[in-house]
XYZ file of C-alpha atoms in Angstrom:
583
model
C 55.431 137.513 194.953
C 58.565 139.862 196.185
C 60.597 138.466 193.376
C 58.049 139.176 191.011
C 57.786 142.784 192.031
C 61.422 142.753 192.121
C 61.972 142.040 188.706
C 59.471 144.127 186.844
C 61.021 146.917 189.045
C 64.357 145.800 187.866
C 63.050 145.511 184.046
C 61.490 148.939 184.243
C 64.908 150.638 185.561
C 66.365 149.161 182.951
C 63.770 150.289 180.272
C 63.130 153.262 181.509
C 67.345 153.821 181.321
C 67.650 152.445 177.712
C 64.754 154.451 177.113
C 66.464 157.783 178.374
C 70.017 156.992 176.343
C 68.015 156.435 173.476
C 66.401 160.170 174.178
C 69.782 161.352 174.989
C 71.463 160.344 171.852
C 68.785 162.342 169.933
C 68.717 165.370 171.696
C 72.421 166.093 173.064
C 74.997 167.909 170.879
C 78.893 167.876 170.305
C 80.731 170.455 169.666
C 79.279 173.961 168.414
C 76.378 172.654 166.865
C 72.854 174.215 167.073
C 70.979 173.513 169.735
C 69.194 170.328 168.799
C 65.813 169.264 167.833
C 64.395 166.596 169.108
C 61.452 165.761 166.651
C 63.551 166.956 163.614
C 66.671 164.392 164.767
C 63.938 161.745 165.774
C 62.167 161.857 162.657
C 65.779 161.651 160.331
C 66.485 158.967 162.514
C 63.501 157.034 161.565
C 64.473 157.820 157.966
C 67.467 156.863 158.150
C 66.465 153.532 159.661
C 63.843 152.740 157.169
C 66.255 153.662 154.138
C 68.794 151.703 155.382
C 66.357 148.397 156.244
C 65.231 148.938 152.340
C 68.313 148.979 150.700
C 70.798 147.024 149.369
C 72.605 148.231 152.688
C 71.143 146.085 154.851
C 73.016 143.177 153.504
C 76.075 145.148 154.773
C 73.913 145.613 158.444
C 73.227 141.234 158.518
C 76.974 140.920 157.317
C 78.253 143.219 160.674
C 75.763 141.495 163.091
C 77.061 138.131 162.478
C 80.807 138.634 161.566
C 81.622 142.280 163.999
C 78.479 141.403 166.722
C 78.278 137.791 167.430
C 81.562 136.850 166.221
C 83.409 139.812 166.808
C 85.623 139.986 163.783
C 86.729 143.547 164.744
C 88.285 142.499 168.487
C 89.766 139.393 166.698
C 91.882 141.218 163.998
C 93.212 143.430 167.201
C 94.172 140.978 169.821
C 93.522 136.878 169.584
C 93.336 137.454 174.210
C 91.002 139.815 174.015
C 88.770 138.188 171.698
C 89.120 134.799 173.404
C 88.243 137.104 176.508
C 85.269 138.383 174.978
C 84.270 135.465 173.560
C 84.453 132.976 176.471
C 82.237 136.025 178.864
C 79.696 137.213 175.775
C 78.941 133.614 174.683
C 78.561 131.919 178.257
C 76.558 135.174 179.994
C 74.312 135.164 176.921
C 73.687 131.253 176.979
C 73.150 131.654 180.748
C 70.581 134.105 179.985
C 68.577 132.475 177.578
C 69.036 129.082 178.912
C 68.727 129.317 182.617
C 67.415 132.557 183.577
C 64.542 132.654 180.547
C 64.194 128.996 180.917
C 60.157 129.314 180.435
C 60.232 131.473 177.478
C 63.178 129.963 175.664
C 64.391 126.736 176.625
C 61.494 124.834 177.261
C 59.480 126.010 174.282
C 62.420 124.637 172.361
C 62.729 121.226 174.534
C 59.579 120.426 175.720
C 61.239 117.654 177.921
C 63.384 120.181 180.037
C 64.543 120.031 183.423
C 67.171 121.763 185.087
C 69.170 119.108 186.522
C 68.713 116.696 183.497
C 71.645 116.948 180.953
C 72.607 118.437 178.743
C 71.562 121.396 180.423
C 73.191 120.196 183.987
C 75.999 120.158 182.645
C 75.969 123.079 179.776
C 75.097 125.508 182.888
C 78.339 124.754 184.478
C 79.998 124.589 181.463
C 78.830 128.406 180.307
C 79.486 129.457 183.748
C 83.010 128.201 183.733
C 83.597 129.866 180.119
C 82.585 133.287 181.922
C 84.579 132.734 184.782
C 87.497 131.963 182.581
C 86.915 135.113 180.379
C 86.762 137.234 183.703
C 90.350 135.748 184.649
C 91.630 136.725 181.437
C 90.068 140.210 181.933
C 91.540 140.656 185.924
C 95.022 139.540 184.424
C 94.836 141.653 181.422
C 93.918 145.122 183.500
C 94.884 144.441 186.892
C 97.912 141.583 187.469
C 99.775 142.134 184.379
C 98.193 145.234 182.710
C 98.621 145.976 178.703
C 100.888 148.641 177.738
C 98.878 152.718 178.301
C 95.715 150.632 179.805
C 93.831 152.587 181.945
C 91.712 151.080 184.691
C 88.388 153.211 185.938
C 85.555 152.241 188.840
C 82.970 151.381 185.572
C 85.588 148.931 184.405
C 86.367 147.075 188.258
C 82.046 147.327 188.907
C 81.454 145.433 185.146
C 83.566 142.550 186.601
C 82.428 142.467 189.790
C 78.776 141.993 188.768
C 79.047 139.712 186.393
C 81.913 137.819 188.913
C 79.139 138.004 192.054
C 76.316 136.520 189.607
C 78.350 133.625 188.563
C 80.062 132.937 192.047
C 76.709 133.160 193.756
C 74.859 130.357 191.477
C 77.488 128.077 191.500
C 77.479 128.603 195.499
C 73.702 128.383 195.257
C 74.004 125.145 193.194
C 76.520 123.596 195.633
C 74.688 124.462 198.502
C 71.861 123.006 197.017
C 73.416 119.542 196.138
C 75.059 119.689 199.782
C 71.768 120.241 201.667
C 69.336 117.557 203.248
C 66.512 119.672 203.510
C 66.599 119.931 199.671
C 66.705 116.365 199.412
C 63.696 116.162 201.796
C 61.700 118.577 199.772
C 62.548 116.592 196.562
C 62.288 113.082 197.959
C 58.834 113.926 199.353
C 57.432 116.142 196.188
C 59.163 114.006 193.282
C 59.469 110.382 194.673
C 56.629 110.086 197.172
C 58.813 108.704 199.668
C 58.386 109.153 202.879
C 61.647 110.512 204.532
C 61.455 108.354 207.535
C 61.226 105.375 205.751
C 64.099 103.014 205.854
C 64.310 102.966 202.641
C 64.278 106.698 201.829
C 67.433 106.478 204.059
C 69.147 103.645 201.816
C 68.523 106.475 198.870
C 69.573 108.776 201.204
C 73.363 106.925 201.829
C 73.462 106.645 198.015
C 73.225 110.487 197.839
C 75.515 110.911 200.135
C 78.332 108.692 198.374
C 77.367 109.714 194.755
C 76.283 113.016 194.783
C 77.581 115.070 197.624
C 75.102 115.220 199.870
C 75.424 115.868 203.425
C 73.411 114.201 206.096
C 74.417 113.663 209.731
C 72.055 110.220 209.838
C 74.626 108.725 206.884
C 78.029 107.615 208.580
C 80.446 106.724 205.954
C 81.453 103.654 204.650
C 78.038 102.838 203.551
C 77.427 99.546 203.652
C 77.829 97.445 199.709
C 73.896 96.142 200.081
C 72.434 99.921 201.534
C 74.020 101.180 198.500
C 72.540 98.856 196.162
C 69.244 99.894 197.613
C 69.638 103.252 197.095
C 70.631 102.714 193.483
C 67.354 100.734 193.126
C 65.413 103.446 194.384
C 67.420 106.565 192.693
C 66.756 104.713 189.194
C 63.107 103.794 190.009
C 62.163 107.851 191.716
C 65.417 109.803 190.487
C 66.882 109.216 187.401
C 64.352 110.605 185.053
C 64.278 114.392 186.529
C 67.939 114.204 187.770
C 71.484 113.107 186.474
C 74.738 112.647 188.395
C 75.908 115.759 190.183
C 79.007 115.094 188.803
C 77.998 116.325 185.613
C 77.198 120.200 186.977
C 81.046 119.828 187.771
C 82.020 123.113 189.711
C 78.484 122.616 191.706
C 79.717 119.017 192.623
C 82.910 120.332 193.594
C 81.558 123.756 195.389
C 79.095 120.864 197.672
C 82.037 118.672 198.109
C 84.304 121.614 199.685
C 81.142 123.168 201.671
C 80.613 119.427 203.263
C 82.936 119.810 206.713
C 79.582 123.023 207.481
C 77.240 121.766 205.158
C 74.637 120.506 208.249
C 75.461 123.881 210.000
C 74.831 125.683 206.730
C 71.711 123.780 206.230
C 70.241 124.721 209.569
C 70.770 128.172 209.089
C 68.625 127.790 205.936
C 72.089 129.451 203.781
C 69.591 127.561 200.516
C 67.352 130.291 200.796
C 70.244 133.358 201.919
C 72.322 132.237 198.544
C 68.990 132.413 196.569
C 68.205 136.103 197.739
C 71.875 136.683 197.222
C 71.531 135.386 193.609
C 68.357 137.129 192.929
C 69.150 140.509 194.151
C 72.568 140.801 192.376
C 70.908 139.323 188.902
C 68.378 142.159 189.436
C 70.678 145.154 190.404
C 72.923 144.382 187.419
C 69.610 144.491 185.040
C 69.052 147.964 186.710
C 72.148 149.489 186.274
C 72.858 147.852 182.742
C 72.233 151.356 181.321
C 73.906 153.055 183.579
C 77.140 151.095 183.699
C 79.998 149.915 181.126
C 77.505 147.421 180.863
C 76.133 149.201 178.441
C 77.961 148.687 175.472
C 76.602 145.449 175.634
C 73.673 147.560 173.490
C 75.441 150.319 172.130
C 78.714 148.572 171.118
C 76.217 146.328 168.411
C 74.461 149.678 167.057
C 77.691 151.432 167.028
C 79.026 148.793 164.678
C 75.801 148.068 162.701
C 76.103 151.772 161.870
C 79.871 152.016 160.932
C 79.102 149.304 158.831
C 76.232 151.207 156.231
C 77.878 154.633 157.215
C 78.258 157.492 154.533
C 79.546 160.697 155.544
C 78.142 162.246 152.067
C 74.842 160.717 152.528
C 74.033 160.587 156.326
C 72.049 163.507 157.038
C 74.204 166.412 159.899
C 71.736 165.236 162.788
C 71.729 161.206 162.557
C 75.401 162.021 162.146
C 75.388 164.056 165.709
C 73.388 161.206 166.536
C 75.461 158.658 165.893
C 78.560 160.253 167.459
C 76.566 160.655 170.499
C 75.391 157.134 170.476
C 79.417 156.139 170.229
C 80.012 157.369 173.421
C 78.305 154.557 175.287
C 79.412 151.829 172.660
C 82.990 152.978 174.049
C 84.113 149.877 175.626
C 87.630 151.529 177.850
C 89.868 148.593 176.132
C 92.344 150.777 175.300
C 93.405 149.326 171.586
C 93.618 152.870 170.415
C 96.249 154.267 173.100
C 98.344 151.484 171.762
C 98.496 152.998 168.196
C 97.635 156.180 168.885
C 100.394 158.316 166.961
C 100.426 160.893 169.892
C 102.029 158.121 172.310
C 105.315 159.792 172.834
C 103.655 162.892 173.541
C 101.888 161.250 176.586
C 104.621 159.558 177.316
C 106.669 163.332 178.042
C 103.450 165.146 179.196
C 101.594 162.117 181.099
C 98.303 163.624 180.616
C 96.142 160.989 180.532
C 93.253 162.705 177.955
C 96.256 161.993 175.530
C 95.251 158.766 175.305
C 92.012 158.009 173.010
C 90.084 155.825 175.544
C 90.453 158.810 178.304
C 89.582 160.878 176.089
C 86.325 158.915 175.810
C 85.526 158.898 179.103
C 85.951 162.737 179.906
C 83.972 163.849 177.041
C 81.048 161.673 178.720
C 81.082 163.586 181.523
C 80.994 166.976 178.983
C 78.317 165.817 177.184
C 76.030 165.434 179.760
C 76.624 168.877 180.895
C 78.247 168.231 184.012
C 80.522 171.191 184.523
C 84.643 170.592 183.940
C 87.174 171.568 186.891
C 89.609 174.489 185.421
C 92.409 171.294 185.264
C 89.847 168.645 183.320
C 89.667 171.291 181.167
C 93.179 172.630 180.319
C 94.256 168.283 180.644
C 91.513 167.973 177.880
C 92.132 170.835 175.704
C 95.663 169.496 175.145
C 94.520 166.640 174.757
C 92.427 167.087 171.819
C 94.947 170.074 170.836
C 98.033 167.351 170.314
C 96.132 164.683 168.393
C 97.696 164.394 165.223
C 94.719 163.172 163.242
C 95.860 160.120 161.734
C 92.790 158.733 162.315
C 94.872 154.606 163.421
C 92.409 155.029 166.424
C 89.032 155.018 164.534
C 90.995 151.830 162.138
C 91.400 149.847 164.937
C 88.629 150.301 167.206
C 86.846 147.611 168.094
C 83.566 148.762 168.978
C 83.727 150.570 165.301
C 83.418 154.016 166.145
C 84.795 157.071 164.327
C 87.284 158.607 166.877
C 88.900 160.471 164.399
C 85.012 162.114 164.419
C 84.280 162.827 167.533
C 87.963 164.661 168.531
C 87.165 166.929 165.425
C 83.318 167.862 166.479
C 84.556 168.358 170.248
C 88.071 170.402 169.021
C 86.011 172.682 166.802
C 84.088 173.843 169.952
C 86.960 174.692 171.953
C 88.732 176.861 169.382
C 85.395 178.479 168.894
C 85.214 179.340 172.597
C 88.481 180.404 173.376
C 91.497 179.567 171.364
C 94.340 179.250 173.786
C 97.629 178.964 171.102
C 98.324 180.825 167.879
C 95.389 179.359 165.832
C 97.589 178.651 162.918
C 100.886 177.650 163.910
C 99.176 174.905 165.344
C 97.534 171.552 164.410
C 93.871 173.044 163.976
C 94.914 174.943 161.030
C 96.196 171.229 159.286
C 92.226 169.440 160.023
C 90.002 172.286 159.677
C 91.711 173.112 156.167
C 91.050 169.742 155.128
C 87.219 169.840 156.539
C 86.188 173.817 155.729
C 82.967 172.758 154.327
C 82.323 171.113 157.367
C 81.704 174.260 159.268
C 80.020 177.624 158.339
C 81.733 180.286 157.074
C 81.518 183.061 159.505
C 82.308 179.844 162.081
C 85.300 178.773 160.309
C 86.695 181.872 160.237
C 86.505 183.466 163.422
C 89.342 181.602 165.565
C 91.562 182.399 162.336
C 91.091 185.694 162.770
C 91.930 185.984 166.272
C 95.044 183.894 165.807
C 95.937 186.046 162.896
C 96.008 188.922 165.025
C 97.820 187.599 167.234
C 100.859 186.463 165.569
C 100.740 189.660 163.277
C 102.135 191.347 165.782
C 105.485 189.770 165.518
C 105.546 190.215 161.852
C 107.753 193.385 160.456
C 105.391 196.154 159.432
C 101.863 194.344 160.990
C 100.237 197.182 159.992
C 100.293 196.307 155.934
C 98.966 192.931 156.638
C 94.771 192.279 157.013
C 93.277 188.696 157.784
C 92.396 187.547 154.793
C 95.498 188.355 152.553
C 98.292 186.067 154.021
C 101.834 187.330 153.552
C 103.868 184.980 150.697
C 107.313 183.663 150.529
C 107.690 185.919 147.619
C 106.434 189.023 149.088
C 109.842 189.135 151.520
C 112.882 187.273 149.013
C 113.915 190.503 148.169
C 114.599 191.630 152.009
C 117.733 190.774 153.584
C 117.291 187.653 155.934
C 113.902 186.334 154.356
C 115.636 183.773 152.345
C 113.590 180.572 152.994
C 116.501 177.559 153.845
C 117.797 175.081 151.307
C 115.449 172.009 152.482
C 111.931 172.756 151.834
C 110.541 169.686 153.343
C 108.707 171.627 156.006
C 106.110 171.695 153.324
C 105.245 168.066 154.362
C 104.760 168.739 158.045
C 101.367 168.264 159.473
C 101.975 169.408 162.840
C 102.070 166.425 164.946
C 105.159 167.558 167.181
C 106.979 164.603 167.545
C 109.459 167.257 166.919
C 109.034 169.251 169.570
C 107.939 166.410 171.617
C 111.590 165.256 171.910
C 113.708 168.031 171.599
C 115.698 167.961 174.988
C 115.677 171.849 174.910
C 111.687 171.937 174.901
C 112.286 169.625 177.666
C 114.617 171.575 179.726
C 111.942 174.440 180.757
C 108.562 174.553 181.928
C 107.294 176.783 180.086
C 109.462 176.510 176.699
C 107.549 178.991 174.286
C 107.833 181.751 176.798
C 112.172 181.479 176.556
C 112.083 179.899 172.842
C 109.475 181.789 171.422
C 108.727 179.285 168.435
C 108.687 175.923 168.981
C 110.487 173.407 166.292
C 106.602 171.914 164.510
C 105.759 176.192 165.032
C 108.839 177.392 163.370
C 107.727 174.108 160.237
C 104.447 175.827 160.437
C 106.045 179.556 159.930
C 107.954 179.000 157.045
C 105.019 177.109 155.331
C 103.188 180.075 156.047
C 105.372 182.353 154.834
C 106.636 183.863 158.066
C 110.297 183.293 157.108
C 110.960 186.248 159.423
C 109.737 185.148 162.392
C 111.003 181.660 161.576
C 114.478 183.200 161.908
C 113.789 185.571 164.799
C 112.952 182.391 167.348
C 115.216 181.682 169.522
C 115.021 178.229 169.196
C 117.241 178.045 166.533
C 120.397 179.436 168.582
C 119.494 176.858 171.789
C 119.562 173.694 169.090
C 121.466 171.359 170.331
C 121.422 169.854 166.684
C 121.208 166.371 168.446
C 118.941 165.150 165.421
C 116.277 163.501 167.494
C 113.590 165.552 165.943
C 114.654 165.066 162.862
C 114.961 161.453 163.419
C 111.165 161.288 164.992
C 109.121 162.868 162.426
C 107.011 160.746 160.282
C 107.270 163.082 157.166
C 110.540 163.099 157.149
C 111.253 166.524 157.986
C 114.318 167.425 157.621
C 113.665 169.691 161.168
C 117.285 169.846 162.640
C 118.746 170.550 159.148
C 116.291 173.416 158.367
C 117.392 174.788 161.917
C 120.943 174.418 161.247
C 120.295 176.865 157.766
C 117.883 178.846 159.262
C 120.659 179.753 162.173
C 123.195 179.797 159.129
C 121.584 182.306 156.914
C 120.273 184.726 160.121
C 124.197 184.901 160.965
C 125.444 185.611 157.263
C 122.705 188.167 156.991
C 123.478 189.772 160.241
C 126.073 193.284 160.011
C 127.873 192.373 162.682
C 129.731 188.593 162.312
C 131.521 186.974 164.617
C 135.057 185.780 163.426
């Protein structure tokens, strides 16, 4: 009766927690979207579903469950450990599940002649549980003995294996103790052979226990003797054999009651049978409670997330399921850390060692913003730079193997902070690169605001500020006719994109703490500047007279930027210019 109330308590957690994340991902927002709707997204999400289910697009949702769910195609084109990982723990848990714990609903309405200890399914319990114990080794290696290059380990990530490590551990105890005990064997001799237990007889199938399948009695005294044992073997395949096979086949049970025998009779006394069962139960029941509010949980969202990438359309998917849907990615996040290792802002992290760099992190703070708990002052500067030195290449979202649109999400959360406080020169940064590329993304009055502000801002170092308004940029062409607005000979600053690997590298940036306040332009801001037109103020940094011209920028940048070169002819053409020149 307890366990019974114990598990529809357990099952209604866990409903009533799937239930809220499902209410969640319709109602929360990213970004600096209006204030959402919760019957309006509900109702486009229903659409959506339904137009999807009745369309040639659900071929394309079968196609993802079976190749990128239950195979996991995605995880194996990433990393052959990590899928065998994943494999080994998602195959074995789930055949646990539907095999052992949901015996009644599943297993015996497909085997009508089901027991427990009768094989197969003796031995295909141990056999699962050893493929999830195997996939949790692989998974304690992988993060915590020899840990993958920019993996980042997290409580969620240490309480996933734990759980699923105490469930496992705690049956196979269970089991052993079970096979070990003589007050089991009682119960079953008694219920299941009719035997009485102080029969002579009943102590002959007793001995046989005791030699064959690791039982434990303080009446048996080993050797048996030859003609006891052929007793036993009478009466184990007269009472026995048809409800039970060899312990030997639930091999790590077999073995777990062979290393318990030396306290097995102590054990026994102390009724451990029914402590390990409690054990078992409770920890099989607090994992279903807190499956929705664990990592756990991409065990649900993870699927959706790449059911969904699989029939997405950005031109088609209506602006709420699409704030939907990056909500919902959130949880399908699964903290393995196969974007930090191609995430093209590495060597950034790698000088800064910010850790909200790094895509996964990322993930995981933007959780905590989304459900409104409030950011410390350092979260949020560590996250604003963050977002601010992605380079949107988008490798993260590529390789993802829960299939969700990073490249997405950083651009929905990045447009809100620039629209609440831009903290650099709007556009001698990256923002300007991504939100010219998306401007129909964003309304107009939106869009335009942080340019604004930047724009005044960086007017002010401009000659004559007062002849230029936001809205009419100033062009090369407007300045070639003033001495020292000559743009240099290389003009491949046209291809940078603002990633600054550039400045990223440059010893000099390196040398102070607060570079931009002694260089005043930064190497990707001075790029930026001359595509701009701001030849002037190009020319006026000081960053070009502390190059070291070591070339490492140069060498670094993935658009082949000529960087140290334009430096070199910017410093070149600022001297020849200059009245005074220094023989």
């Amino acid at each position: 009766m307890i366990f019974d109330i114990l598990f529809y308590s357990s099952l209604s957690i866990c409903i009533i927690g799937i239930c809220y994340k499902a209410f969640a991902w319709t109602t929360k927002s990213i970004g600096c979207q209006k204030d959402p709707n919760f019957p309006h997204r509900f109702s486009d999400l229903i659409k959506g579903l339904f137009s999807t289910l009745f369309s040639l697009k659900v071929f394309f949702l079968v196609q993802s469950f079976f190749i990128d769910v239950m195979f996991q195609g995605r995880i194996l084109r990433t990393s052959m450990l990590r899928w065998v990982m994943h494999f080994l723990i998602f195959t074995g848990f789930l055949a646990l599940v539907l095999m052992h714990a949901f015996d009644s609903v599943f297993t015996e309405n497909f085997f009508p002649y089901y027991y427990s200890t009768v094989n197969p399914f003796f031995f295909l319990r141990n056999l699962f549980a050893l493929m999830v114990l195997a996939g949790l080794g692989i998974a304690i290696y992988r993060r915590y003995y020899k840990p993958a290059f920019r993996l980042k380990n997290a409580g969620a990530d240490l309480f996933a294996v734990l759980i699923i490590l105490s469930i496992i551990l705690s049956g196979i105890l269970l089991e052993g103790m079970k096979m070990a005990s003589v007050s089991e064997f009682t119960v079953m001799v008694e219920d299941y052979a009719g035997l009485d237990y102080e029969d002579e007889d009943t102590l002959a199938l007793e001995s046989y226990w005791v030699k064959e399948f690791a039982l434990t009695s303080a009446r048996v005294n080993l050797p048996v003797d030859k003609e006891v044992l052929v007793l036993g073997l009478e009466l184990h395949e007269n009472n026995c054999v048809d409800c039970h096979s060899p312990n030997k086949s639930a091999f790590m049970g077999y073995a777990t009651a062979r290393l318990l025998s030396p306290v097995a009779i102590f054990l026994d006394k102390i009724n451990s049978v029914s402590i390990l069962y409690y054990v078992h139960i409770l920890v099989c029941f607090t994992g279903l409670a807190l499956l929705p509010f664990s990592k756990m949980f991409h065990i649900v969202a993870t699927p959706i997330s790449l059911m969904t990438n699989a029939v997405y359309d950005k031109n088609s998917l209506e602006g709420e399921n699409d704030l939907t849907r990056q909500i919902m990615e959130l949880d399908a996040c699964t903290h393995c850390s196969t974007c930090n290792l191609n995430c093209s802002a590495g060597m950034m992290y790698e000088s800064v060692k910010n850790d909200y760099i790094l895509p996964s992190e990322k993930i995981q703070i933007l959780k905590k913003a989304v459900s409104k708990d409030s950011l410390s002052t350092e979260e949020y500067k560590a996250l604003f730079q963050g977002l601010y030195l992605c380079t949107n290449c988008d490798r993260c979202t590529v390789v993802c193997p829960s299939g969700i649109n990073l490249k997405s999400l950083w651009l929905s959360f990045r447009e809100n902070f620039i629209q609440k406080n831009p903290e650099d020169h709007f556009i001698l940064s990256t923002f300007s690169f991504v939100r010219g590329l998306n401007p129909l993304t964003i309304e107009k009055h939106a869009y335009n605001k942080p340019l604004a502000k930047s724009f005044d801002k960086v007017v002010q170092n401009f000659k004559e500020p007062e002849s230029l308004t936001f809205g009419t940029m100033p062009k090369i062409s407007d300045h070639t006719n003033e001495p020292g607005y000559d743009l240099p000979c290389s003009d491949t600053f046209v291809h940078c994109f603002g990633c600054q690997n550039c400045s990223t590298i440059c010893p000099v940036v390196a040398s102070y703490p607060e570079p931009e306040e002694v260089l005043t332009l930064l190497p990707h801001q001075i790029m930026y500047s001359l595509g701009l037109g701001f030849v002037g103020m190009a020319k006026g940094s000081a960053m070009i007279w502390n190059c070291l011209s070591c070339y490492l920028c140069q060498e670094h940048c993935p658009q082949n930027v000529a960087v140290c070169d334009i430096l070199f002819q910017l410093k070149n053409k600022t001297f020849l210019n200059s009245e005074d020149k220094i023989l």
